[in-house]
Amino acid sequence: MRRVAGLGSVALLLVCLLAQGDERLFDEQGYRIAWLRSPTPETVEGARTLSVKQLEHLLHSEPTALLLDVLPLTWMGIWVETEPHHSLPGAVWLPNVGRAELNPLWDGYLDQNLERLTGGDKRHPLIVFCRADCWYSWNAVRRLVRRGYSDIYWYRLGTDGWLEAGHRLTDIDPEPMLERSEYSIEEK
């Protein structure tokens, strides 16, 4: 009887694994759409991957790189924070811009904030991060590359790696959402 129960467990495991195998991980444009908190690759095309030491050095260079935290956050006409978000000191939090598909609202939110923060300079150094094993930052880097930004760094260890290296994190609020009329809502 134990052997039959054991075979049933193995069969159930195989069904679960096959079902997962059918799930698409990437959309047609190459953005990650599933299992967004799972191990990430070492690199992302168009960006330089940073270690903790490299990030420390870059933060003290000129021009000062812009730290972009892209951890998602629930939006229901207002930001819905259930707990404070802790990020790297000096970072700007642009939630939801690392999602695979951006509707016109999030597209406008990203473009308007990048324009404001970089002064329209697509060569301004940008450091994109989230948490360790977070595909949102990987997606955001791909999106910035496609928008013509040329000095992009990916800190794939994110807030987890920063804290683990003995550095402090600080409370951060998301950049405000402007009225919809202030964003370009044309479909791209």
Coordinates of C-alpha atoms in Angstrom, one line a residue:
M1 CA 0.0 0.0 0.0
R2 CA 2.9 2.4 0.8
R3 CA 4.3 1.8 -2.7
V4 CA 1.0 2.8 -4.3
A5 CA 0.8 6.0 -2.2
G6 CA 4.4 6.7 -3.1
L7 CA 3.6 6.4 -6.8
G8 CA 0.6 8.7 -6.4
S9 CA 2.9 11.3 -4.8
V10 CA 5.4 11.0 -7.6
A11 CA 2.6 11.3 -10.2
L12 CA 1.2 14.4 -8.5
L13 CA 4.7 16.0 -8.4
L14 CA 5.2 15.2 -12.2
V15 CA 1.8 16.8 -13.0
C16 CA 2.7 19.9 -11.0
L17 CA 6.1 20.2 -12.7
L18 CA 4.5 19.8 -16.2
A19 CA 1.9 22.4 -15.4
Q20 CA 4.7 24.8 -14.4
G21 CA 6.5 24.0 -17.6
D22 CA 3.5 25.2 -19.6
E23 CA 3.6 28.6 -18.0
R24 CA 5.3 31.2 -20.1
L25 CA 8.1 33.1 -18.3
F26 CA 8.6 35.8 -20.9
D27 CA 6.3 37.8 -23.1
E28 CA 6.8 38.4 -26.9
Q29 CA 9.0 41.5 -26.2
G30 CA 11.3 39.6 -23.8
Y31 CA 10.0 40.9 -20.5
R32 CA 9.7 38.5 -17.6
I33 CA 6.0 37.9 -16.8
A34 CA 6.0 35.0 -14.3
W35 CA 8.0 33.9 -11.2
L36 CA 9.2 37.5 -10.7
R37 CA 10.8 36.8 -7.4
S38 CA 13.2 34.0 -8.4
P39 CA 16.9 33.7 -9.3
T40 CA 17.9 36.2 -12.0
P41 CA 20.7 35.9 -14.5
E42 CA 24.1 37.5 -13.9
T43 CA 23.7 40.1 -16.5
V44 CA 21.1 42.0 -18.6
E45 CA 21.8 43.2 -22.0
G46 CA 22.6 47.0 -22.2
A47 CA 23.7 47.4 -18.6
R48 CA 26.7 46.7 -16.4
T49 CA 26.0 44.5 -13.4
L50 CA 27.4 45.9 -10.1
S51 CA 28.8 44.2 -7.1
V52 CA 28.5 45.9 -3.7
K53 CA 32.0 47.3 -3.9
Q54 CA 31.4 48.6 -7.5
L55 CA 28.2 50.3 -6.3
E56 CA 29.9 51.9 -3.4
H57 CA 32.6 53.3 -5.7
L58 CA 30.0 54.5 -8.3
L59 CA 28.0 56.3 -5.7
H60 CA 31.0 58.6 -5.0
S61 CA 31.8 59.4 -8.6
E62 CA 30.8 62.2 -10.8
P63 CA 28.3 62.7 -12.2
T64 CA 26.3 61.3 -9.4
A65 CA 24.4 58.2 -10.6
L66 CA 20.6 58.1 -10.0
L67 CA 19.5 55.2 -7.8
L68 CA 16.2 53.8 -9.1
D69 CA 14.3 51.4 -6.8
V70 CA 11.6 49.7 -8.9
L71 CA 9.9 47.5 -6.3
P72 CA 6.2 47.3 -7.2
L73 CA 3.5 48.8 -5.0
T74 CA -0.3 48.6 -5.1
W75 CA -1.9 51.5 -6.8
M76 CA -5.7 52.1 -6.2
G77 CA -5.9 55.7 -7.2
I78 CA -3.5 56.2 -4.2
W79 CA -0.4 54.3 -3.2
V80 CA -1.3 51.5 -0.8
E81 CA 1.6 50.8 1.5
T82 CA 1.0 48.1 4.2
E83 CA 4.4 48.6 5.7
P84 CA 7.3 51.1 5.2
H85 CA 9.6 50.4 2.3
H86 CA 13.4 50.5 3.1
S87 CA 15.8 51.3 0.3
L88 CA 19.3 52.5 -0.4
P89 CA 19.9 56.1 0.9
G90 CA 19.4 58.6 -1.8
A91 CA 17.3 56.3 -4.0
V92 CA 14.2 57.3 -5.9
W93 CA 11.3 54.9 -5.7
L94 CA 9.4 54.4 -9.0
P95 CA 7.1 51.5 -8.3
N96 CA 5.6 49.3 -11.0
V97 CA 7.9 50.5 -13.8
G98 CA 9.5 47.0 -13.9
R99 CA 6.3 45.2 -14.7
A100 CA 6.3 43.4 -18.0
E101 CA 3.5 45.4 -19.6
L102 CA 3.1 49.1 -18.8
N103 CA -0.2 50.7 -19.5
P104 CA -0.2 54.4 -20.6
L105 CA -0.5 55.6 -17.0
W106 CA 2.7 53.8 -15.9
D107 CA 4.5 54.6 -19.2
G108 CA 3.8 58.3 -18.6
Y109 CA 4.8 58.0 -14.9
L110 CA 8.2 56.5 -15.9
D111 CA 8.9 59.0 -18.7
Q112 CA 7.9 62.1 -16.7
N113 CA 10.0 61.1 -13.7
L114 CA 13.0 60.1 -15.8
E115 CA 12.8 63.5 -17.7
R116 CA 12.6 65.3 -14.4
L117 CA 15.3 63.4 -12.6
T118 CA 17.9 63.3 -15.4
G119 CA 17.0 66.7 -17.0
G120 CA 16.3 64.8 -20.2
D121 CA 19.9 63.5 -20.4
K122 CA 19.8 59.9 -21.6
R123 CA 23.5 59.6 -20.8
H124 CA 22.9 60.3 -17.1
P125 CA 24.1 57.2 -15.1
L126 CA 21.2 55.2 -13.8
I127 CA 21.5 52.4 -11.2
V128 CA 18.4 50.1 -11.2
F129 CA 17.6 47.7 -8.4
C130 CA 14.8 46.1 -6.4
R131 CA 15.5 43.2 -4.1
A132 CA 17.7 40.2 -4.6
D133 CA 16.2 37.7 -7.1
C134 CA 13.9 40.3 -8.4
W135 CA 13.0 40.4 -12.1
Y136 CA 11.3 43.8 -11.8
S137 CA 14.7 45.5 -11.9
W138 CA 15.8 43.3 -14.9
N139 CA 12.6 44.3 -16.8
A140 CA 13.2 48.0 -15.9
V141 CA 16.7 47.9 -17.2
R142 CA 15.5 46.4 -20.5
R143 CA 12.9 49.1 -20.7
L144 CA 15.4 51.9 -20.1
V145 CA 17.7 50.5 -22.8
R146 CA 14.9 50.4 -25.3
R147 CA 14.1 54.0 -24.4
G148 CA 17.6 55.1 -25.4
Y149 CA 19.3 55.4 -22.0
S150 CA 23.0 54.5 -22.4
D151 CA 24.7 54.6 -19.0
I152 CA 22.7 51.9 -17.1
Y153 CA 23.9 49.8 -14.2
W154 CA 22.0 46.9 -12.7
Y155 CA 22.5 46.2 -9.0
R156 CA 20.9 42.7 -9.0
L157 CA 21.6 42.2 -5.3
G158 CA 19.2 45.0 -4.4
T159 CA 18.3 46.1 -0.9
D160 CA 18.9 42.6 0.4
G161 CA 22.5 42.7 -0.8
W162 CA 23.1 46.2 0.5
L163 CA 21.9 45.3 3.9
E164 CA 23.8 42.0 4.0
A165 CA 27.0 44.0 3.2
G166 CA 26.5 45.9 6.4
H167 CA 25.0 49.1 5.0
R168 CA 21.9 50.8 6.2
L169 CA 18.6 51.2 4.5
T170 CA 16.3 54.2 4.9
D171 CA 12.6 54.7 4.7
I172 CA 11.5 55.9 1.3
D173 CA 8.2 57.0 -0.3
P174 CA 7.2 56.4 -3.9
E175 CA 7.5 59.3 -6.2
P176 CA 4.1 61.0 -6.4
M177 CA 1.6 60.1 -9.1
L178 CA 0.6 63.2 -10.9
E179 CA -2.9 63.7 -12.3
R180 CA -3.6 61.5 -15.3
S181 CA -3.9 64.6 -17.5
E182 CA -0.3 65.4 -16.8
Y183 CA 0.9 62.2 -18.5
S184 CA 0.8 61.4 -22.1
I185 CA -1.8 58.7 -22.3
E186 CA -1.3 57.9 -26.0
E187 CA -0.9 54.2 -26.8
K188 CA 2.7 53.4 -27.8

